[in-house]
CSV table of C-alpha atoms in Angstrom, one decimal:
chain,number,residue,atom,x,y,z
A,1,MET,CA,40.5,-3.1,-30.4
A,2,SER,CA,37.5,-3.3,-33.0
A,3,GLN,CA,34.5,-1.1,-32.4
A,4,PRO,CA,31.5,-1.9,-31.3
A,5,THR,CA,28.9,-3.4,-33.7
A,6,GLU,CA,24.8,-2.0,-34.0
A,7,HIS,CA,24.4,-5.9,-32.3
A,8,SER,CA,26.8,-6.0,-29.5
A,9,PRO,CA,27.3,-2.6,-27.9
A,10,GLU,CA,29.8,-2.0,-25.2
A,11,ARG,CA,29.6,-2.2,-21.8
A,12,PRO,CA,31.6,1.2,-20.0
A,13,SER,CA,34.0,-1.4,-18.5
A,14,GLY,CA,34.5,-2.7,-22.0
A,15,ARG,CA,32.6,-6.4,-21.7
A,16,ALA,CA,30.2,-7.0,-25.3
A,17,VAL,CA,26.1,-6.7,-23.9
A,18,PRO,CA,24.8,-9.4,-25.0
A,19,THR,CA,22.0,-9.3,-27.8
A,20,SER,CA,19.1,-11.5,-28.3
A,21,ALA,CA,20.9,-12.4,-31.7
A,22,ASP,CA,23.2,-13.5,-29.3
A,23,VAL,CA,20.9,-15.8,-27.4
A,24,ALA,CA,19.7,-17.3,-30.7
A,25,ARG,CA,23.7,-18.1,-32.4
A,26,LEU,CA,24.1,-20.4,-28.1
A,27,ALA,CA,20.6,-22.0,-28.6
A,28,GLY,CA,20.7,-22.3,-32.2
A,29,VAL,CA,16.7,-21.2,-32.9
A,30,SER,CA,16.2,-18.2,-33.9
A,31,ARG,CA,15.9,-14.5,-33.0
A,32,ALA,CA,12.1,-14.1,-33.1
A,33,THR,CA,11.9,-17.9,-31.3
A,34,VAL,CA,14.2,-16.1,-28.8
A,35,SER,CA,11.9,-13.6,-27.4
A,36,TYR,CA,8.5,-15.2,-28.0
A,37,VAL,CA,10.5,-17.1,-24.7
A,38,LEU,CA,11.4,-14.9,-23.2
A,39,ASN,CA,8.3,-12.5,-23.0
A,40,ASN,CA,5.9,-15.4,-21.6
A,41,THR,CA,4.0,-15.3,-25.3
A,42,SER,CA,1.4,-18.0,-25.2
A,43,ALA,CA,-0.2,-17.2,-28.4
A,44,VAL,CA,3.2,-19.2,-30.9
A,45,ARG,CA,3.5,-22.9,-29.5
A,46,ILE,CA,7.3,-23.5,-29.2
A,47,SER,CA,7.7,-27.0,-27.4
A,48,GLU,CA,10.1,-27.1,-23.4
A,49,PRO,CA,12.6,-28.0,-24.8
A,50,THR,CA,13.3,-25.3,-27.2
A,51,ARG,CA,12.1,-23.3,-24.2
A,52,GLN,CA,14.5,-24.3,-21.8
A,53,ARG,CA,17.3,-24.6,-24.8
A,54,VAL,CA,16.5,-20.6,-25.1
A,55,ARG,CA,16.2,-20.4,-20.8
A,56,GLU,CA,19.6,-21.9,-20.8
A,57,ALA,CA,21.5,-19.6,-23.1
A,58,ALA,CA,19.9,-17.0,-21.6
A,59,GLU,CA,21.6,-17.4,-18.1
A,60,GLU,CA,24.7,-18.6,-19.6
A,61,LEU,CA,25.3,-15.6,-21.6
A,62,GLY,CA,23.6,-13.1,-19.4
A,63,TYR,CA,21.4,-11.7,-21.4
A,64,VAL,CA,18.1,-9.6,-19.8
A,65,PRO,CA,15.2,-8.7,-22.8
A,66,HIS,CA,15.0,-4.4,-23.1
A,67,ALA,CA,12.6,-3.1,-20.9
A,68,ALA,CA,12.4,-0.1,-23.9
A,69,ALA,CA,12.6,-2.3,-27.0
A,70,ARG,CA,9.3,-4.8,-25.2
A,71,SER,CA,7.3,-2.0,-24.4
A,72,LEU,CA,7.4,-0.5,-28.3
A,73,ARG,CA,6.3,-3.7,-28.8
A,74,ALA,CA,3.8,-3.9,-27.3
A,75,GLY,CA,2.4,-0.1,-27.7
A,76,HIS,CA,2.6,0.4,-23.7
A,77,SER,CA,4.9,-1.0,-20.8
A,78,ARG,CA,4.4,-3.4,-18.1
A,79,MET,CA,5.4,-1.1,-15.2
A,80,VAL,CA,2.9,0.1,-12.9
A,81,LEU,CA,4.3,2.9,-10.6
A,82,ILE,CA,3.9,2.9,-7.1
A,83,PRO,CA,4.3,5.6,-5.3
A,84,SER,CA,6.5,5.2,-2.1
A,85,SER,CA,5.5,5.1,0.9
A,86,HIS,CA,6.2,8.4,3.9
A,87,VAL,CA,4.5,8.0,6.6
A,88,PRO,CA,4.8,4.8,9.2
A,89,VAL,CA,1.0,2.9,7.9
A,90,GLY,CA,1.9,-0.1,10.1
A,91,PRO,CA,2.1,-3.7,9.4
A,92,LEU,CA,-1.1,-4.6,8.2
A,93,TYR,CA,-0.8,-2.9,5.1
A,94,SER,CA,2.5,-3.2,4.7
A,95,GLN,CA,1.0,-7.0,4.5
A,96,PHE,CA,-1.4,-6.3,1.8
A,97,PHE,CA,1.1,-4.0,0.2
A,98,ASN,CA,3.6,-7.0,0.0
A,99,ASP,CA,0.8,-8.6,-1.4
A,100,PHE,CA,-0.4,-6.7,-3.7
A,101,GLN,CA,3.0,-6.7,-5.5
A,102,TRP,CA,3.1,-10.5,-5.8
A,103,ALA,CA,0.3,-10.2,-7.3
A,104,LEU,CA,1.1,-8.0,-9.8
A,105,ARG,CA,4.3,-9.9,-10.2
A,106,ARG,CA,2.1,-13.4,-10.8
A,107,LEU,CA,0.8,-10.7,-14.0
A,108,ASP,CA,3.5,-10.0,-15.5
A,109,TYR,CA,3.9,-6.8,-14.1
A,110,THR,CA,6.8,-5.1,-14.0
A,111,VAL,CA,6.1,-2.5,-10.1
A,112,VAL,CA,8.2,0.2,-9.3
A,113,GLN,CA,8.2,2.1,-5.9
A,114,TYR,CA,8.7,5.6,-6.6
A,115,GLY,CA,10.4,8.0,-4.2
A,116,SER,CA,8.3,11.0,-3.7
A,117,VAL,CA,9.3,12.9,-0.6
A,118,GLY,CA,8.8,16.4,-1.8
A,119,LEU,CA,6.0,16.6,-4.6
A,120,GLU,CA,3.5,18.1,-4.7
A,121,ALA,CA,-0.3,17.1,-7.0
A,122,GLU,CA,0.4,18.4,-10.8
A,123,GLU,CA,4.8,17.8,-10.0
A,124,ALA,CA,4.4,14.5,-8.9
A,125,ALA,CA,2.0,13.7,-11.8
A,126,ARG,CA,5.4,15.3,-14.3
A,127,ALA,CA,7.3,13.6,-12.7
A,128,TRP,CA,6.3,10.0,-12.8
A,129,ALA,CA,4.7,10.0,-16.3
A,130,GLU,CA,9.1,10.7,-16.9
A,131,LEU,CA,8.7,6.8,-17.0
A,132,ARG,CA,6.2,6.1,-19.4
A,133,PRO,CA,4.0,3.2,-16.4
A,134,VAL,CA,1.4,0.9,-17.5
A,135,ALA,CA,-1.0,1.9,-13.9
A,136,VAL,CA,-0.4,4.1,-11.3
A,137,VAL,CA,-1.2,3.2,-8.5
A,138,SER,CA,-1.7,5.8,-5.9
A,139,LEU,CA,-1.5,5.7,-2.0
A,140,GLY,CA,-3.0,9.3,-1.3
A,141,GLU,CA,0.2,9.8,0.4
A,142,VAL,CA,0.6,12.9,-2.5
A,143,GLU,CA,-2.7,14.5,-3.9
A,144,LEU,CA,-3.9,13.2,-7.5
A,145,THR,CA,-5.6,15.2,-8.9
A,146,GLY,CA,-7.4,15.6,-12.3
A,147,GLN,CA,-5.0,17.5,-14.1
A,148,GLY,CA,-2.4,15.6,-12.7
A,149,VAL,CA,-4.4,12.3,-14.4
A,150,GLU,CA,-5.1,13.7,-17.8
A,151,ILE,CA,-0.9,14.7,-18.1
A,152,LEU,CA,-0.9,10.3,-16.7
A,153,LYS,CA,-2.8,9.3,-19.2
A,154,ARG,CA,-1.3,10.8,-21.0
A,155,SER,CA,1.7,10.1,-21.8
A,156,GLY,CA,0.3,6.3,-21.7
A,157,ALA,CA,-0.9,5.0,-18.8
A,158,ARG,CA,-3.8,3.0,-19.1
A,159,ALA,CA,-5.7,3.5,-15.5
A,160,VAL,CA,-4.7,5.9,-12.3
A,161,ILE,CA,-6.1,4.4,-9.9
A,162,THR,CA,-6.5,5.9,-6.0
A,163,LEU,CA,-6.2,4.7,-2.1
A,164,GLY,CA,-7.6,6.8,0.7
A,165,ALA,CA,-10.6,9.1,2.3
A,166,GLN,CA,-12.1,10.1,-1.4
A,167,ARG,CA,-12.8,9.3,-4.9
A,168,VAL,CA,-10.3,11.8,-7.5
A,169,GLU,CA,-11.9,12.4,-11.0
A,170,GLY,CA,-11.1,10.1,-13.7
A,171,THR,CA,-9.3,7.0,-11.4
A,172,HIS,CA,-10.0,4.2,-10.0
A,173,ALA,CA,-11.0,4.5,-6.5
A,174,LEU,CA,-10.9,2.8,-2.9
A,175,VAL,CA,-11.5,4.4,-1.2
A,176,LEU,CA,-10.7,4.1,2.4
A,177,GLU,CA,-13.2,4.5,5.0
A,178,GLN,CA,-11.1,5.7,8.4
A,179,GLY,CA,-14.5,7.5,9.4
A,180,ARG,CA,-15.7,4.4,10.4
A,181,VAL,CA,-13.2,2.2,12.2
A,182,GLY,CA,-13.1,5.1,14.6
A,183,GLU,CA,-17.2,5.5,14.5
A,184,VAL,CA,-17.4,2.0,15.9
A,185,ALA,CA,-14.3,2.4,18.4
A,186,THR,CA,-16.5,5.1,20.1
A,187,GLU,CA,-19.2,2.8,19.6
A,188,HIS,CA,-18.0,-0.3,21.7
A,189,LEU,CA,-16.9,2.2,25.2
A,190,LEU,CA,-20.3,4.1,24.2
A,191,GLU,CA,-21.9,0.1,24.4
A,192,THR,CA,-19.6,-0.1,27.7
A,193,GLY,CA,-21.0,2.7,29.4
A,194,ARG,CA,-18.2,5.1,29.0
A,195,ARG,CA,-18.6,8.6,28.7
A,196,ARG,CA,-15.0,11.1,28.3
A,197,ILE,CA,-13.4,9.3,25.5
A,198,GLY,CA,-9.8,10.1,24.5
A,199,VAL,CA,-9.5,9.9,20.9
A,200,VAL,CA,-5.3,9.6,20.3
A,201,VAL,CA,-4.5,11.8,17.6
A,202,PRO,CA,-0.4,11.5,16.2
A,203,GLU,CA,1.4,14.2,15.8
A,204,ASP,CA,3.6,12.3,12.6
A,205,PRO,CA,1.5,14.4,9.4
A,206,GLY,CA,1.8,11.7,7.6
A,207,LEU,CA,-1.2,9.7,9.3
A,208,ALA,CA,-2.9,13.1,9.3
A,209,MET,CA,-5.2,10.8,5.8
A,210,PHE,CA,-5.9,8.2,8.7
A,211,SER,CA,-5.8,9.5,12.3
A,212,GLY,CA,-8.1,12.8,10.9
A,213,PRO,CA,-10.9,11.0,9.8
A,214,ARG,CA,-10.5,8.4,12.5
A,215,LEU,CA,-11.2,11.2,15.0
A,216,ASP,CA,-13.8,12.4,12.6
A,217,GLY,CA,-16.0,9.0,13.2
A,218,ALA,CA,-15.4,8.8,16.8
A,219,ARG,CA,-17.2,12.6,17.3
A,220,ARG,CA,-20.1,11.4,15.0
A,221,ALA,CA,-20.8,8.3,17.5
A,222,ALA,CA,-20.9,10.2,20.3
A,223,GLU,CA,-23.3,12.6,18.4
A,224,GLY,CA,-26.1,12.5,20.4
A,225,THR,CA,-25.1,10.5,23.7
A,226,GLY,CA,-24.5,13.3,26.2
A,227,ALA,CA,-20.7,11.9,26.0
A,228,THR,CA,-17.0,13.8,24.9
A,229,VAL,CA,-14.7,12.9,22.7
A,230,VAL,CA,-11.3,14.8,23.4
A,231,PRO,CA,-8.4,14.4,21.0
A,232,LEU,CA,-4.9,13.8,22.7
A,233,PRO,CA,-2.2,14.5,20.6
A,234,LEU,CA,0.7,12.2,20.8
A,235,ARG,CA,4.1,11.3,19.7
A,236,TYR,CA,5.3,7.6,19.8
A,237,GLU,CA,7.7,7.5,22.4
A,238,GLU,CA,7.7,6.8,25.7
A,239,GLU,CA,8.3,9.7,27.5
A,240,ALA,CA,5.3,11.3,25.4
A,241,ALA,CA,3.2,8.3,26.7
A,242,ALA,CA,4.3,9.3,30.2
A,243,GLU,CA,3.3,12.8,29.6
A,244,LEU,CA,-0.3,11.9,28.6
A,245,ALA,CA,-0.7,9.4,31.7
A,246,ALA,CA,0.4,11.6,34.1
A,247,ARG,CA,-1.9,13.6,33.1
A,248,TRP,CA,-4.7,12.0,32.6
A,249,ARG,CA,-7.0,11.6,35.7
A,250,GLU,CA,-6.8,16.0,35.3
A,251,LEU,CA,-7.9,14.8,31.8
A,252,GLY,CA,-11.1,12.7,33.1
A,253,LEU,CA,-11.2,10.4,30.3
A,254,ASP,CA,-12.8,6.8,31.7
A,255,GLY,CA,-12.0,5.0,27.9
A,256,VAL,CA,-9.5,5.3,24.9
A,257,PHE,CA,-9.5,5.2,21.4
A,258,ALA,CA,-5.5,4.9,21.0
A,259,TYR,CA,-5.8,5.8,17.1
A,260,ASN,CA,-4.6,1.6,15.9
A,261,ASP,CA,-2.5,-1.1,18.3
A,262,GLU,CA,0.7,0.3,18.5
A,263,TYR,CA,-0.3,3.3,20.0
A,264,ALA,CA,-2.3,1.1,22.2
A,265,MET,CA,-0.1,-0.6,23.4
A,266,LEU,CA,2.5,2.1,23.8
A,267,LEU,CA,0.1,4.2,25.9
A,268,MET,CA,-2.0,1.4,28.1
A,269,ARG,CA,2.6,0.7,29.3
A,270,ALA,CA,2.0,4.2,30.5
A,271,LEU,CA,-1.1,3.8,32.1
A,272,GLN,CA,-0.2,1.1,34.0
A,273,ASP,CA,3.3,1.9,35.1
A,274,ALA,CA,1.1,5.3,36.5
A,275,GLY,CA,-0.7,3.2,38.6
A,276,ILE,CA,-4.3,3.8,36.3
A,277,SER,CA,-5.9,0.8,36.3
A,278,VAL,CA,-7.0,-0.4,33.1
A,279,PRO,CA,-10.0,-1.9,32.0
A,280,GLY,CA,-11.0,-0.5,35.2
A,281,GLU,CA,-10.6,2.9,35.4
A,282,THR,CA,-10.4,3.5,31.6
A,283,ALA,CA,-10.6,1.6,28.3
A,284,VAL,CA,-8.2,0.8,26.2
A,285,VAL,CA,-9.9,0.6,22.1
A,286,GLY,CA,-6.6,-0.2,19.6
A,287,ALA,CA,-7.1,-1.2,16.4
A,288,ASP,CA,-5.6,-3.6,13.3
A,289,ASP,CA,-5.7,-6.6,15.2
A,290,LEU,CA,-2.2,-7.1,15.9
A,291,LEU,CA,-1.3,-10.3,17.0
A,292,LEU,CA,1.5,-8.9,20.0
A,293,GLY,CA,-2.3,-6.9,21.2
A,294,ARG,CA,-3.2,-10.6,21.9
A,295,LEU,CA,-0.2,-10.9,24.0
A,296,LEU,CA,-0.9,-7.7,26.3
A,297,ARG,CA,-2.3,-8.1,30.1
A,298,PRO,CA,-4.7,-6.9,30.1
A,299,ARG,CA,-5.9,-8.5,26.3
A,300,LEU,CA,-6.4,-5.6,23.2
A,301,SER,CA,-9.6,-4.8,22.5
A,302,THR,CA,-9.0,-3.4,18.8
A,303,VAL,CA,-10.8,-2.8,16.0
A,304,ARG,CA,-10.3,-5.5,12.8
A,305,ILE,CA,-10.3,-4.4,9.8
A,306,ASP,CA,-11.2,-6.0,7.0
A,307,MET,CA,-9.4,-5.1,3.9
A,308,VAL,CA,-10.2,-6.2,0.1
A,309,LEU,CA,-7.4,-8.7,-1.1
A,310,GLY,CA,-4.0,-7.4,-2.5
A,311,ARG,CA,-5.1,-10.0,-5.5
A,312,GLU,CA,-8.1,-8.6,-5.7
A,313,LEU,CA,-6.3,-5.0,-6.3
A,314,ALA,CA,-4.0,-6.7,-8.6
A,315,GLU,CA,-6.6,-8.3,-10.9
A,316,LEU,CA,-8.1,-4.9,-10.9
A,317,VAL,CA,-5.0,-3.2,-12.1
A,318,ASP,CA,-4.8,-5.7,-14.7
A,319,ARG,CA,-8.6,-5.6,-15.8
A,320,ALA,CA,-7.8,-1.2,-16.6
A,321,VAL,CA,-4.9,-2.1,-18.2
A,322,ARG,CA,-7.2,-4.2,-20.7
A,323,GLU,CA,-9.6,-1.9,-20.2
A,324,PRO,CA,-8.7,1.3,-20.1
A,325,ASP,CA,-12.3,3.1,-22.1
A,326,ALA,CA,-14.1,1.3,-19.1
A,327,PRO,CA,-15.7,3.7,-17.0
A,328,PRO,CA,-13.8,3.9,-13.8
A,329,VAL,CA,-15.7,2.0,-10.5
A,330,SER,CA,-15.5,3.1,-6.8
A,331,ARG,CA,-15.4,0.7,-3.9
A,332,SER,CA,-15.4,0.3,-0.6
A,333,LEU,CA,-11.8,-1.4,0.8
A,334,LEU,CA,-11.8,-1.2,4.4
A,335,ASP,CA,-15.2,-3.1,6.8
A,336,SER,CA,-14.6,-2.5,10.4
A,337,ARG,CA,-15.5,-3.9,13.1
A,338,VAL,CA,-14.5,-4.3,17.0
A,339,VAL,CA,-13.3,-7.6,19.0
A,340,ARG,CA,-13.6,-7.7,22.6
A,341,ARG,CA,-10.7,-8.4,24.5
A,342,GLU,CA,-9.6,-7.9,28.5
A,343,SER,CA,-8.3,-3.8,28.0
A,344,SER,CA,-12.4,-2.9,27.2
């Protein structure tokens, strides 16, 4: 049996791994041409027929460029690492992150989601740094510190971007103004004459980064008005909602900001089942402006959150990678306004 050569390494199954030299021979071009075509290099002019021959040869052989070798040539990887979410962020944020990842792919970045459950601060930063990403986009579920940012940059990360309630030193910060969501919802309830307002606080600990600031915003809106804000811990379960609805008249609430549309729908159904009219006895406001909320009866009032486009965030990542010495920027990611419908 022949031994695998430097140019023809062998897979564990015994089949030779195709190389760029194999692609070059089959396409009748040089290895440099193969590299230019498969790495989408625009600095060298190559005819479209030649490009097509190289792509067809690579496909026939099952050849895939080696990411590490590509990174060595470029001086950095094209990997953008995103710590995977381990909390239910909801349809609005899920769609945003899907759009963001598609936009990164169109800019020729490889998006890697990293399972970071159980990791904290510098431990998480060291784990991410091992993969040598060119950029890290942290969603705030794992606390990123200034020391963690330094670890990432020393490992070769050209850009570190955070999405959260506050800025982290050394990062490009997209600040999620969650407090404003609770504030505008409560302002709306006050304008409709409600004076004892409940604010749903999901019991899922992973949502505290959203629910805490929203409760604070509700309290700010009520300051000096004579109104009362009552926190309402709630699990996302029908039984928990029914238990809360059974105590509703005892609590004496005439309005509720239900954290988001999903919790609002859960609670509103429980209130109706308990014989509490909406909005007659209690006005209900959600957040996220989901389609399902418009299909309810009564139609759900909500806070519409206008987020920055995923494409815009991807372009920020690209600029930060190309200009690693540029000073960090900070901007708000959310703009919130109430859409009044029948539930309030």
